[in-house]
Amino acid sequence: MGILNVTPDSFSDGGRHIVVDDALRHAERMLAEGAAIIDVGGESTRPGSQSIPAQQELDRVAPVVERLVRELDALVSVDTSSPEVMRETAALGAGMFNDVRALQCEGALQAAARSGLPICVMHMQGEPSDMQQAPHYAEPIEEAVVRFLAERIAACEAAGIRRERLILDPGFGFGKTVEHNLRLLRRMQHLEALGLPLLVGMSRKSMIGKVLERPVEERLPGGLALAALAVERGARILRVHDVGPSVDAVNMTWAVLQEGLEP
Ligand code: 7PJ
């Protein structure tokens, strides 16, 4: 899954893809490099950011979704928590939703249910505006994440969304310290008990910056190491900025995993 930000304040792309033509070219390149899904986001959810009105998000995202669907052979995912944005982009041909708020916004469960599309539900503690202010958990992080995701699966099923439509994400960096993130990756197999495909996003995140002391533009090697470990621990979709290198890292990891353990 290649990341396509159409936010003016996104920390690692600096809003460069705000123009539709640029967005299209960037998506084309990610597809050529091996992406299967393009994740279009119009609301920045980086730590400290404020949410924006649905109309503003739609104004950013809709023209890009429309052209991606029309001109490229791609599954277009929309990174949104807004029921309005879900409804409008589903009508434009979006192929899945990616909601960092796990369909907890008013009306989101119903909008997602009506769309009939697959949905990625992610764990987050707090809101982007405050989530990195001393994150704390009363239980081991992996248990908190499994419990939350199990609750969201139940809420989805109660709203008429079959579990076969769901993809789960532990939400690296969303209300978590570096130690929480490292422990969660180490123990990601805990999430396999939920029996659904796992998606992870660690590309360029501050957990890499903190461990390696690297600025955002120097986090690719660290991110590839995390990608390999995530695949080994069950991740099946990786949300990344650097598609080409990530595809190589995943394919190399996969080749090793396909080798049986028999003597
Ligand atoms: C994630 C996301 C993630 C999912 C962002 C960034 C921050 N969606 N949207 N998982 N992160 N599903 O890309 O650094 O980890 S925005």
Tab-separated table of C-alpha atoms and ligand atoms in Angstrom:
chain	number	residue	atom	x	y	z
A	1	MET	CA	0.000	0.000	0.000
A	2	GLY	CA	1.593	3.230	-1.207
A	3	ILE	CA	0.882	6.420	0.727
A	4	LEU	CA	-0.535	9.365	-1.196
A	5	ASN	CA	-0.962	12.393	1.028
A	6	VAL	CA	-3.082	15.260	-0.194
A	7	THR	CA	-2.623	17.266	2.994
A	8	PRO	CA	-0.719	20.554	3.025
A	9	ASP	CA	0.858	19.758	6.416
A	10	SER	CA	1.858	16.117	6.122
A	11	PHE	CA	5.247	15.819	7.811
A	12	SER	CA	7.227	13.737	5.377
A	13	ASP	CA	5.869	14.886	2.016
A	14	GLY	CA	5.451	18.542	2.900
A	15	GLY	CA	2.259	18.852	0.871
A	16	ARG	CA	4.058	18.322	-2.423
A	17	HIS	CA	1.242	16.184	-3.773
A	18	ILE	CA	-1.475	18.717	-3.210
A	19	VAL	CA	-1.919	19.205	-6.935
A	20	VAL	CA	-3.973	16.505	-8.626
A	21	ASP	CA	-1.547	15.991	-11.526
A	22	ASP	CA	1.327	15.545	-9.124
A	23	ALA	CA	-0.732	13.104	-7.084
A	24	LEU	CA	-1.519	11.077	-10.164
A	25	ARG	CA	2.116	10.928	-11.227
A	26	HIS	CA	3.190	9.913	-7.755
A	27	ALA	CA	0.560	7.159	-7.662
A	28	GLU	CA	1.625	5.915	-11.101
A	29	ARG	CA	5.179	5.647	-9.908
A	30	MET	CA	4.188	3.709	-6.785
A	31	LEU	CA	2.163	1.288	-8.925
A	32	ALA	CA	5.092	0.827	-11.299
A	33	GLU	CA	7.243	0.039	-8.275
A	34	GLY	CA	4.851	-2.705	-7.176
A	35	ALA	CA	2.146	-1.160	-5.022
A	36	ALA	CA	-1.228	-2.950	-5.166
A	37	ILE	CA	-3.167	-0.302	-3.241
A	38	ILE	CA	-2.939	3.502	-3.192
A	39	ASP	CA	-3.973	5.033	0.148
A	40	VAL	CA	-5.264	8.572	-0.360
A	41	GLY	CA	-5.446	10.759	2.744
A	42	GLY	CA	-6.697	14.332	3.086
A	43	GLU	CA	-6.546	14.732	6.855
A	44	SER	CA	-3.185	14.839	8.607
A	45	THR	CA	-3.143	12.535	11.622
A	46	ARG	CA	0.435	13.256	12.636
A	47	PRO	CA	0.904	13.867	16.370
A	48	GLY	CA	-0.454	17.263	17.402
A	49	SER	CA	-2.589	17.817	14.308
A	50	GLN	CA	-6.210	18.994	14.518
A	51	SER	CA	-9.004	17.343	12.577
A	52	ILE	CA	-10.539	19.267	9.680
A	53	PRO	CA	-14.135	19.705	8.443
A	54	ALA	CA	-15.390	16.880	6.213
A	55	GLN	CA	-15.979	19.259	3.315
A	56	GLN	CA	-12.357	20.426	3.326
A	57	GLU	CA	-11.165	16.813	3.441
A	58	LEU	CA	-13.486	15.932	0.580
A	59	ASP	CA	-12.288	18.901	-1.493
A	60	ARG	CA	-8.734	17.598	-1.185
A	61	VAL	CA	-9.428	13.912	-1.684
A	62	ALA	CA	-12.335	13.606	-4.144
A	63	PRO	CA	-10.599	14.937	-7.302
A	64	VAL	CA	-7.637	12.634	-6.669
A	65	VAL	CA	-9.780	9.564	-5.984
A	66	GLU	CA	-11.842	10.235	-9.090
A	67	ARG	CA	-8.815	10.431	-11.383
A	68	LEU	CA	-7.006	7.491	-9.803
A	69	VAL	CA	-10.066	5.299	-10.267
A	70	ARG	CA	-10.592	6.474	-13.845
A	71	GLU	CA	-7.012	6.515	-15.113
A	72	LEU	CA	-5.060	3.933	-13.160
A	73	ASP	CA	-5.500	0.232	-12.593
A	74	ALA	CA	-5.320	0.518	-8.826
A	75	LEU	CA	-7.290	-0.320	-5.742
A	76	VAL	CA	-7.896	3.095	-4.227
A	77	SER	CA	-8.063	3.200	-0.443
A	78	VAL	CA	-9.339	6.322	1.307
A	79	ASP	CA	-7.709	7.197	4.636
A	80	THR	CA	-10.639	8.825	6.412
A	81	SER	CA	-12.778	8.776	9.552
A	82	SER	CA	-15.594	10.817	8.064
A	83	PRO	CA	-18.906	9.213	7.000
A	84	GLU	CA	-19.421	11.979	4.401
A	85	VAL	CA	-16.042	11.314	2.835
A	86	MET	CA	-16.764	7.564	2.845
A	87	ARG	CA	-20.105	8.033	1.087
A	88	GLU	CA	-18.790	10.415	-1.570
A	89	THR	CA	-15.607	8.520	-2.369
A	90	ALA	CA	-17.406	5.168	-2.479
A	91	ALA	CA	-19.632	6.716	-5.169
A	92	LEU	CA	-16.461	7.734	-7.057
A	93	GLY	CA	-15.190	4.154	-7.070
A	94	ALA	CA	-12.947	3.909	-3.996
A	95	GLY	CA	-12.122	0.277	-3.240
A	96	MET	CA	-11.534	0.317	0.516
A	97	PHE	CA	-11.439	2.561	3.588
A	98	ASN	CA	-8.641	3.006	6.058
A	99	ASP	CA	-9.870	4.526	9.313
A	100	VAL	CA	-7.364	5.379	12.047
A	101	ARG	CA	-10.385	6.000	14.332
A	102	ALA	CA	-11.735	2.488	13.695
A	103	LEU	CA	-15.228	3.691	12.664
A	104	GLN	CA	-15.836	5.381	16.031
A	105	CYS	CA	-16.967	8.727	14.575
A	106	GLU	CA	-20.695	9.356	14.531
A	107	GLY	CA	-22.251	7.690	11.487
A	108	ALA	CA	-19.027	6.024	10.311
A	109	LEU	CA	-20.121	2.449	11.072
A	110	GLN	CA	-23.305	2.962	9.065
A	111	ALA	CA	-21.545	4.653	6.133
A	112	ALA	CA	-18.910	1.924	5.994
A	113	ALA	CA	-21.561	-0.790	6.258
A	114	ARG	CA	-23.578	0.676	3.389
A	115	SER	CA	-20.524	0.980	1.134
A	116	GLY	CA	-19.963	-2.780	1.099
A	117	LEU	CA	-16.191	-2.107	0.889
A	118	PRO	CA	-13.315	-3.616	2.877
A	119	ILE	CA	-12.217	-1.512	5.859
A	120	CYS	CA	-8.989	-1.281	7.803
A	121	VAL	CA	-9.671	-0.566	11.483
A	122	MET	CA	-6.729	0.718	13.504
A	123	HIS	CA	-5.917	0.991	17.194
A	124	MET	CA	-5.284	4.487	18.529
A	125	GLN	CA	-5.279	5.759	22.104
A	126	GLY	CA	-6.619	9.322	22.253
A	127	GLU	CA	-6.791	11.655	19.251
A	128	PRO	CA	-3.943	12.868	17.016
A	129	SER	CA	-4.050	16.239	18.815
A	130	ASP	CA	-3.144	14.693	22.201
A	131	MET	CA	-2.182	11.044	21.633
A	132	GLN	CA	1.578	11.508	22.131
A	133	GLN	CA	1.255	13.339	25.468
A	134	ALA	CA	2.657	10.673	27.834
A	135	PRO	CA	0.889	7.579	26.413
A	136	HIS	CA	0.170	5.057	29.160
A	137	TYR	CA	-1.496	1.644	29.326
A	138	ALA	CA	-2.846	-0.170	32.383
A	139	GLU	CA	-2.132	-3.546	30.757
A	140	PRO	CA	0.507	-4.882	28.352
A	141	ILE	CA	0.197	-2.942	25.082
A	142	GLU	CA	-0.479	-6.030	22.948
A	143	GLU	CA	-3.370	-7.023	25.222
A	144	ALA	CA	-4.829	-3.505	25.099
A	145	VAL	CA	-4.635	-3.532	21.298
A	146	VAL	CA	-6.195	-6.990	20.940
A	147	ARG	CA	-8.994	-6.066	23.335
A	148	PHE	CA	-9.744	-2.822	21.479
A	149	LEU	CA	-9.706	-4.451	18.040
A	150	ALA	CA	-11.930	-7.309	19.260
A	151	GLU	CA	-14.427	-4.689	20.490
A	152	ARG	CA	-14.342	-2.877	17.166
A	153	ILE	CA	-14.865	-6.144	15.242
A	154	ALA	CA	-17.941	-6.792	17.406
A	155	ALA	CA	-19.226	-3.232	16.791
A	156	CYS	CA	-18.726	-3.701	13.042
A	157	GLU	CA	-20.555	-7.011	13.026
A	158	ALA	CA	-23.425	-5.478	15.028
A	159	ALA	CA	-23.653	-2.742	12.356
A	160	GLY	CA	-23.896	-5.328	9.582
A	161	ILE	CA	-20.240	-5.370	8.480
A	162	ARG	CA	-19.137	-8.964	8.110
A	163	ARG	CA	-15.771	-9.767	9.623
A	164	GLU	CA	-14.516	-10.971	6.245
A	165	ARG	CA	-14.527	-7.312	5.190
A	166	LEU	CA	-12.153	-6.209	7.963
A	167	ILE	CA	-8.412	-5.668	8.072
A	168	LEU	CA	-6.725	-4.909	11.401
A	169	ASP	CA	-3.909	-2.498	12.245
A	170	PRO	CA	-2.143	-2.175	15.632
A	171	GLY	CA	-1.567	1.538	14.917
A	172	PHE	CA	2.169	2.076	15.365
A	173	GLY	CA	2.838	5.578	16.686
A	174	PHE	CA	-0.773	6.341	17.588
A	175	GLY	CA	-0.788	6.962	21.345
A	176	LYS	CA	2.326	4.854	21.919
A	177	THR	CA	5.865	5.422	23.175
A	178	VAL	CA	8.851	3.972	21.304
A	179	GLU	CA	8.925	1.150	23.852
A	180	HIS	CA	5.241	0.422	23.234
A	181	ASN	CA	5.860	0.328	19.470
A	182	LEU	CA	8.867	-1.990	19.738
A	183	ARG	CA	7.086	-4.346	22.117
A	184	LEU	CA	3.971	-4.369	19.938
A	185	LEU	CA	5.959	-5.342	16.851
A	186	ARG	CA	7.889	-7.988	18.773
A	187	ARG	CA	4.596	-9.502	19.989
A	188	MET	CA	2.468	-8.887	16.927
A	189	GLN	CA	1.623	-12.594	16.717
A	190	HIS	CA	-0.847	-11.896	19.558
A	191	LEU	CA	-3.043	-10.209	16.966
A	192	GLU	CA	-3.214	-13.333	14.831
A	193	ALA	CA	-5.682	-14.737	17.373
A	194	LEU	CA	-8.267	-12.350	15.896
A	195	GLY	CA	-8.026	-14.266	12.628
A	196	LEU	CA	-8.046	-11.301	10.214
A	197	PRO	CA	-5.421	-9.884	7.836
A	198	LEU	CA	-2.995	-7.408	9.419
A	199	LEU	CA	-1.910	-4.073	7.958
A	200	VAL	CA	0.948	-2.076	9.481
A	201	GLY	CA	2.304	1.416	8.965
A	202	MET	CA	5.776	2.217	10.276
A	203	SER	CA	7.276	3.967	7.253
A	204	ARG	CA	9.414	6.997	8.271
A	205	LYS	CA	7.823	7.093	11.720
A	206	SER	CA	9.440	8.577	14.807
A	207	MET	CA	10.064	5.141	16.348
A	208	ILE	CA	12.801	4.815	13.687
A	209	GLY	CA	13.976	8.365	14.293
A	210	LYS	CA	14.258	7.778	18.023
A	211	VAL	CA	16.060	4.434	17.903
A	212	LEU	CA	18.495	5.405	15.125
A	213	GLU	CA	18.592	9.168	15.737
A	214	ARG	CA	17.744	9.865	12.104
A	215	PRO	CA	15.745	12.716	10.585
A	216	VAL	CA	12.688	11.771	8.540
A	217	GLU	CA	14.535	11.684	5.199
A	218	GLU	CA	17.062	9.132	6.523
A	219	ARG	CA	14.673	6.509	7.904
A	220	LEU	CA	14.356	4.137	4.938
A	221	PRO	CA	16.894	1.473	6.058
A	222	GLY	CA	15.307	1.365	9.510
A	223	GLY	CA	11.876	1.158	7.916
A	224	LEU	CA	12.908	-1.786	5.723
A	225	ALA	CA	14.114	-3.687	8.780
A	226	LEU	CA	10.735	-3.084	10.422
A	227	ALA	CA	8.914	-4.126	7.237
A	228	ALA	CA	10.774	-7.455	7.149
A	229	LEU	CA	10.034	-8.129	10.811
A	230	ALA	CA	6.377	-7.194	10.369
A	231	VAL	CA	5.952	-9.637	7.472
A	232	GLU	CA	7.655	-12.339	9.497
A	233	ARG	CA	5.203	-11.636	12.331
A	234	GLY	CA	2.119	-11.886	10.140
A	235	ALA	CA	1.583	-8.500	8.454
A	236	ARG	CA	0.064	-8.881	4.979
A	237	ILE	CA	-0.286	-5.237	3.901
A	238	LEU	CA	2.442	-2.655	4.512
A	239	ARG	CA	1.552	1.031	4.307
A	240	VAL	CA	4.729	2.715	3.024
A	241	HIS	CA	6.109	5.826	1.346
A	242	ASP	CA	9.036	4.085	-0.419
A	243	VAL	CA	7.316	1.395	-2.455
A	244	GLY	CA	10.182	0.015	-4.578
A	245	PRO	CA	12.611	-0.695	-1.726
A	246	SER	CA	9.778	-2.007	0.457
A	247	VAL	CA	8.642	-4.473	-2.230
A	248	ASP	CA	12.193	-5.838	-2.428
A	249	ALA	CA	12.433	-6.155	1.353
A	250	VAL	CA	9.065	-7.948	1.500
A	251	ASN	CA	9.843	-10.293	-1.400
A	252	MET	CA	13.213	-11.211	0.101
A	253	THR	CA	11.628	-11.861	3.492
A	254	TRP	CA	8.865	-13.895	1.868
A	255	ALA	CA	11.361	-16.057	-0.034
A	256	VAL	CA	12.976	-17.038	3.257
A	257	LEU	CA	9.606	-17.673	4.946
A	258	GLN	CA	8.500	-19.956	2.093
A	259	GLU	CA	11.471	-22.213	2.804
A	260	GLY	CA	10.211	-24.997	5.077
A	261	LEU	CA	11.862	-25.800	8.391
A	262	GLU	CA	12.281	-29.518	7.636
A	263	PRO	CA	15.903	-30.688	7.523
B	1	7PJ	C1	-1.168	4.958	9.616
B	1	7PJ	C2	-2.316	5.236	8.881
B	1	7PJ	C3	-0.953	3.624	10.081
B	1	7PJ	C4	-3.026	3.052	9.011
B	1	7PJ	C5	-1.161	7.043	9.124
B	1	7PJ	C6	2.014	8.381	8.960
B	1	7PJ	C7	0.887	8.871	9.780
B	1	7PJ	N1	-3.241	4.293	8.578
B	1	7PJ	N2	-2.298	6.558	8.585
B	1	7PJ	N3	-1.916	2.715	9.751
B	1	7PJ	N4	-0.452	6.095	9.741
B	1	7PJ	N5	-3.910	2.083	8.738
B	1	7PJ	O1	1.853	7.860	7.863
B	1	7PJ	O2	3.163	8.549	9.456
B	1	7PJ	O3	0.008	3.272	10.765
B	1	7PJ	S1	-0.722	8.723	9.020
